[in-house]
mmCIF file of C-alpha atoms in Angstrom:
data_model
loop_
_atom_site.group_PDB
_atom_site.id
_atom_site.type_symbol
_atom_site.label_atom_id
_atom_site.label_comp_id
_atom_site.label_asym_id
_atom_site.label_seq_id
_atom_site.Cartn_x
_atom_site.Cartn_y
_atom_site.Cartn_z
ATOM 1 C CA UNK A 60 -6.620 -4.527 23.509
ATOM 2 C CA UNK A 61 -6.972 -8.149 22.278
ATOM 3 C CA UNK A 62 -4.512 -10.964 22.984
ATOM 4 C CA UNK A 63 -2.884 -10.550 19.396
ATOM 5 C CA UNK A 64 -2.895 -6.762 19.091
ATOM 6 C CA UNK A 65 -0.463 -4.305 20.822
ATOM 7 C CA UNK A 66 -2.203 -1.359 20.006
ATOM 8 C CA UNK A 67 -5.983 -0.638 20.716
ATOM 9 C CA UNK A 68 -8.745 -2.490 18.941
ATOM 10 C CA UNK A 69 -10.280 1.253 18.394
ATOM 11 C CA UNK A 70 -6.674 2.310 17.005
ATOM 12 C CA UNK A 71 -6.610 3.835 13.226
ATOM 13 C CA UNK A 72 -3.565 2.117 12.273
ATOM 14 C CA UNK A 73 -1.864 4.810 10.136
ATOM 15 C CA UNK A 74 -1.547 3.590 6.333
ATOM 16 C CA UNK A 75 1.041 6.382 5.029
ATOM 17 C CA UNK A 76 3.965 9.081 6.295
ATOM 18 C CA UNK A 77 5.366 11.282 4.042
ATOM 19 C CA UNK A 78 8.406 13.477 4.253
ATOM 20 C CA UNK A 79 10.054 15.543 1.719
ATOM 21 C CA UNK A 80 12.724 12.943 0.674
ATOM 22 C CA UNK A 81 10.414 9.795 1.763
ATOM 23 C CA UNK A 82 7.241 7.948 2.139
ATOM 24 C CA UNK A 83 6.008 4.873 4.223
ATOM 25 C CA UNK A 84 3.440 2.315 3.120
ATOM 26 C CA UNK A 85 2.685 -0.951 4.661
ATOM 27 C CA UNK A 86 5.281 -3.422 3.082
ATOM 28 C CA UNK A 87 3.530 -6.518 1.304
ATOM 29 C CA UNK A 88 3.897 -8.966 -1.621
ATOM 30 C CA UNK A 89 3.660 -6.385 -4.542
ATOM 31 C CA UNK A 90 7.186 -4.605 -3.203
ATOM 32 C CA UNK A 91 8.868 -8.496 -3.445
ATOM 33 C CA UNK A 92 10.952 -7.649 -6.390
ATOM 34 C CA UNK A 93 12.305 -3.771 -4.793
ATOM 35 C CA UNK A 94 12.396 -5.101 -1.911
ATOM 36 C CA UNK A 95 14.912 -7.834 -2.347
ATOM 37 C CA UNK A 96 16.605 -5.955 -4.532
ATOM 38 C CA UNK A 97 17.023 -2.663 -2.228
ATOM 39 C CA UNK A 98 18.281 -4.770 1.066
ATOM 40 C CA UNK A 99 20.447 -7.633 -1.052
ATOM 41 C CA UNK A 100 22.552 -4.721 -2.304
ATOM 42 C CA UNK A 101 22.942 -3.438 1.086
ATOM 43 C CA UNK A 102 23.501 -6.019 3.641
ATOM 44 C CA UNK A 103 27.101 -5.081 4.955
ATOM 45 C CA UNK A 104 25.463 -1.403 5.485
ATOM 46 C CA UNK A 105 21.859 -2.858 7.268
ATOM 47 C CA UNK A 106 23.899 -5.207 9.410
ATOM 48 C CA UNK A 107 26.356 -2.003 10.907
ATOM 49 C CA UNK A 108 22.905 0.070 11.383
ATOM 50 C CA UNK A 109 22.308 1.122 15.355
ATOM 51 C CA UNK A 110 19.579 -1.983 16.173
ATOM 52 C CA UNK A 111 20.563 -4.782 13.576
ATOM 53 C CA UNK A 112 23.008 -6.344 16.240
ATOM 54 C CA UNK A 113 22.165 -9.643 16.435
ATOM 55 C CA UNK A 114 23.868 -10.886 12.981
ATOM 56 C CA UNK A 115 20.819 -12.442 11.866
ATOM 57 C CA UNK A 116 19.491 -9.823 9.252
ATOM 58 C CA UNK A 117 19.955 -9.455 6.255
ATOM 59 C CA UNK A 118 21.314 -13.353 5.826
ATOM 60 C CA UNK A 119 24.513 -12.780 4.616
ATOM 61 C CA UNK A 120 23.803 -15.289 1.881
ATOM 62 C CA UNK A 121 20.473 -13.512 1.315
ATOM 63 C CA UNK A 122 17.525 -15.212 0.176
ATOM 64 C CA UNK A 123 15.005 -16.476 -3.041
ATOM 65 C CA UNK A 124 13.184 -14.329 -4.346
ATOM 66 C CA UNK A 125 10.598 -16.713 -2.740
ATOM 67 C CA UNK A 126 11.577 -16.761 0.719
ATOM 68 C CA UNK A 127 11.534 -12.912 0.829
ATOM 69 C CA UNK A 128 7.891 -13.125 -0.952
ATOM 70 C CA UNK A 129 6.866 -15.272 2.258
ATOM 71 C CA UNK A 130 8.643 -12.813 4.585
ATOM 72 C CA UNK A 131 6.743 -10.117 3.220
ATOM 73 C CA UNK A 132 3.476 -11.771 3.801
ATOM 74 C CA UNK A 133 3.999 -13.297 7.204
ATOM 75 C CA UNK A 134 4.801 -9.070 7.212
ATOM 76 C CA UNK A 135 1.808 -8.249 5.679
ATOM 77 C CA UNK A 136 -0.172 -10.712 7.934
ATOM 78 C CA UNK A 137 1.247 -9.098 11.237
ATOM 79 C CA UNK A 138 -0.183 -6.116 9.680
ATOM 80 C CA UNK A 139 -3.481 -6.902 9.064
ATOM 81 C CA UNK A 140 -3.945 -8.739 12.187
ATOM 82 C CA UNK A 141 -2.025 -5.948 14.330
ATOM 83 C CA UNK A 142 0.704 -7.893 15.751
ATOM 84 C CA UNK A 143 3.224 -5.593 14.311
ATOM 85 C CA UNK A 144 3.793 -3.155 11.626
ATOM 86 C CA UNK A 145 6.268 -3.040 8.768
ATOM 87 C CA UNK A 146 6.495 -0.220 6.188
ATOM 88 C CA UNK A 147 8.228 -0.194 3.291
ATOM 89 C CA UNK A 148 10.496 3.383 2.508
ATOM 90 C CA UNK A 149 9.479 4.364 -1.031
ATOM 91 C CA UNK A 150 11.737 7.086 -2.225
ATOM 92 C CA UNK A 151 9.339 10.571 -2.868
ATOM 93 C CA UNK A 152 9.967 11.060 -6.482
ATOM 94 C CA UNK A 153 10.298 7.705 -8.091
ATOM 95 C CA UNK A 154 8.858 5.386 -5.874
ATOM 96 C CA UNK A 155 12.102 3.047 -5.452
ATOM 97 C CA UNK A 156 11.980 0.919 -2.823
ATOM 98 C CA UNK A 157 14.664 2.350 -0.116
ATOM 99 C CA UNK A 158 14.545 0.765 2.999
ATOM 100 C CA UNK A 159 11.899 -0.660 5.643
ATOM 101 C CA UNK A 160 10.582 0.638 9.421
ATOM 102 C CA UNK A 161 9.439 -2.479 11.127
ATOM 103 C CA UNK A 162 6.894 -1.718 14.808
ATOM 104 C CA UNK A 163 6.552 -4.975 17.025
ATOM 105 C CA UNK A 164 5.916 -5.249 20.817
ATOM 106 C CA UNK A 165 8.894 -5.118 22.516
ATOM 107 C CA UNK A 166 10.539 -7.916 23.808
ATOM 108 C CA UNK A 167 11.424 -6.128 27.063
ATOM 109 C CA UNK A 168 9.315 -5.150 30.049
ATOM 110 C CA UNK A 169 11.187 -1.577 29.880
ATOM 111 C CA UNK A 170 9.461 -0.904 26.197
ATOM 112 C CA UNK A 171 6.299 -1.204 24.993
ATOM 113 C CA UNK A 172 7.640 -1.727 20.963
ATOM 114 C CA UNK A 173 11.086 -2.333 19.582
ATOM 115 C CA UNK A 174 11.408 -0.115 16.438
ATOM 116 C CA UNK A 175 14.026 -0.532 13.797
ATOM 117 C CA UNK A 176 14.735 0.655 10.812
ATOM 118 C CA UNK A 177 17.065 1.095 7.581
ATOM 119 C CA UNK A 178 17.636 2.098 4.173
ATOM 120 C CA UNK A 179 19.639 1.233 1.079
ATOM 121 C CA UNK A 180 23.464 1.884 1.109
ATOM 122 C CA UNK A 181 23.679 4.258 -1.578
ATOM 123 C CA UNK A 182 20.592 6.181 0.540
ATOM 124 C CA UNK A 183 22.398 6.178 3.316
ATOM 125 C CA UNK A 184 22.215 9.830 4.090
ATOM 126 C CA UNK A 185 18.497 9.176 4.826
ATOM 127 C CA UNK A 186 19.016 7.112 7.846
ATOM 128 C CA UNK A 187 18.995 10.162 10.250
ATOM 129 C CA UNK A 188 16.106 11.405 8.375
ATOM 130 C CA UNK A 189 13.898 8.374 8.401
ATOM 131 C CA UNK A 190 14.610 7.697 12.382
ATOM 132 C CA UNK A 191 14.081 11.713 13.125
ATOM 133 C CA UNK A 192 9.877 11.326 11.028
ATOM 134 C CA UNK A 193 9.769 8.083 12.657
ATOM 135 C CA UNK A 194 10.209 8.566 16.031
ATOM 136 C CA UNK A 195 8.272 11.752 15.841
ATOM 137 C CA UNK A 196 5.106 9.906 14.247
ATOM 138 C CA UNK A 197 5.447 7.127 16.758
ATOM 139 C CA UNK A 198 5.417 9.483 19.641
ATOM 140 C CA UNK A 199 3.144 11.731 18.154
ATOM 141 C CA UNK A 200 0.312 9.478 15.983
ATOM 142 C CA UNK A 201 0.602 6.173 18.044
ATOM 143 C CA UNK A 202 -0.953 4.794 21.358
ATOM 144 C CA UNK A 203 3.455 3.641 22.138
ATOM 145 C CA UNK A 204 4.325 4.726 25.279
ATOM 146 C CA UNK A 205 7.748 3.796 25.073
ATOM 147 C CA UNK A 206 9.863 3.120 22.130
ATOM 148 C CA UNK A 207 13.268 1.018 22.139
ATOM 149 C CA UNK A 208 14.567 2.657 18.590
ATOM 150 C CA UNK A 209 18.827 2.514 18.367
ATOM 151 C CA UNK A 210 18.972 6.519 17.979
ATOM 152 C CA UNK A 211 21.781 7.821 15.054
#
């Protein structure tokens, strides 16, 4: 591993998971518009998800259209230099933007990456769905050895 990357230079960062009722893509500029509008109509709902504790995301007051545009690149960016990975949650059928899954090294000796993830309010039967595929890939497709992901 390099000093930036968590996960092995030789890993094949996975580009795509896809369950019945979901898929995951990396998250960048083109999902700006979905995006914003898929967390700013669920903030109460992301803030009461299991890891979302700290009261610092979603802003309450939400953000520009611009400042999420250069949150999804400094996103993007992580990606492509493997400091972390975000993934957007694109619904199966139509494609709507329904939540995000966000992998970064862990902050904690006892982990290896903090996981979180969420999805839209009105989705919100999904959440035990997306964390079930999630943790499964993670464990399964992914050099983690540990995972600190709030379980539902």
């Amino acid at each position: 591993m390099n000093d930036h990357a968590f996960v092995p230079d030789d890993f094949v960062v996975p580009l795509h998971l896809a369950a019945p009722q979901f898929r995951l893509e990396p998250l960048g500029p083109q999902h700006n518009a979905a995006d914003h509008a898929a967390w700013t109509s669920s903030i109460e709902h992301i803030r009461a998800t299991p890891g979302f504790p700290d009261g610092k995301w979603p802003p309450v007051e939400g953000m520009t259209l611009e400042a999420n545009l250069a949150d999804l690149r400094r996103h993007a960016n992580d990606f492509a230099q493997r400091r972390g990975f975000t993934y957007t949650v694109l619904d199966a059928a139509g494609g709507d933007v329904i939540g995000c899954v966000y992998i970064y090294p862990s902050g904690s000796d006892d982990h290896g990456a903090d996981v979180s993830s969420w999805v839209r309010a009105d989705r919100a039967e999904l959440d035990v769905p997306l964390y079930e595929a999630v943790t499964a890939w993670l464990s399964t497709h992914w050099p983690l050895e540990t995972l600190n992901y709030h379980p539902r």
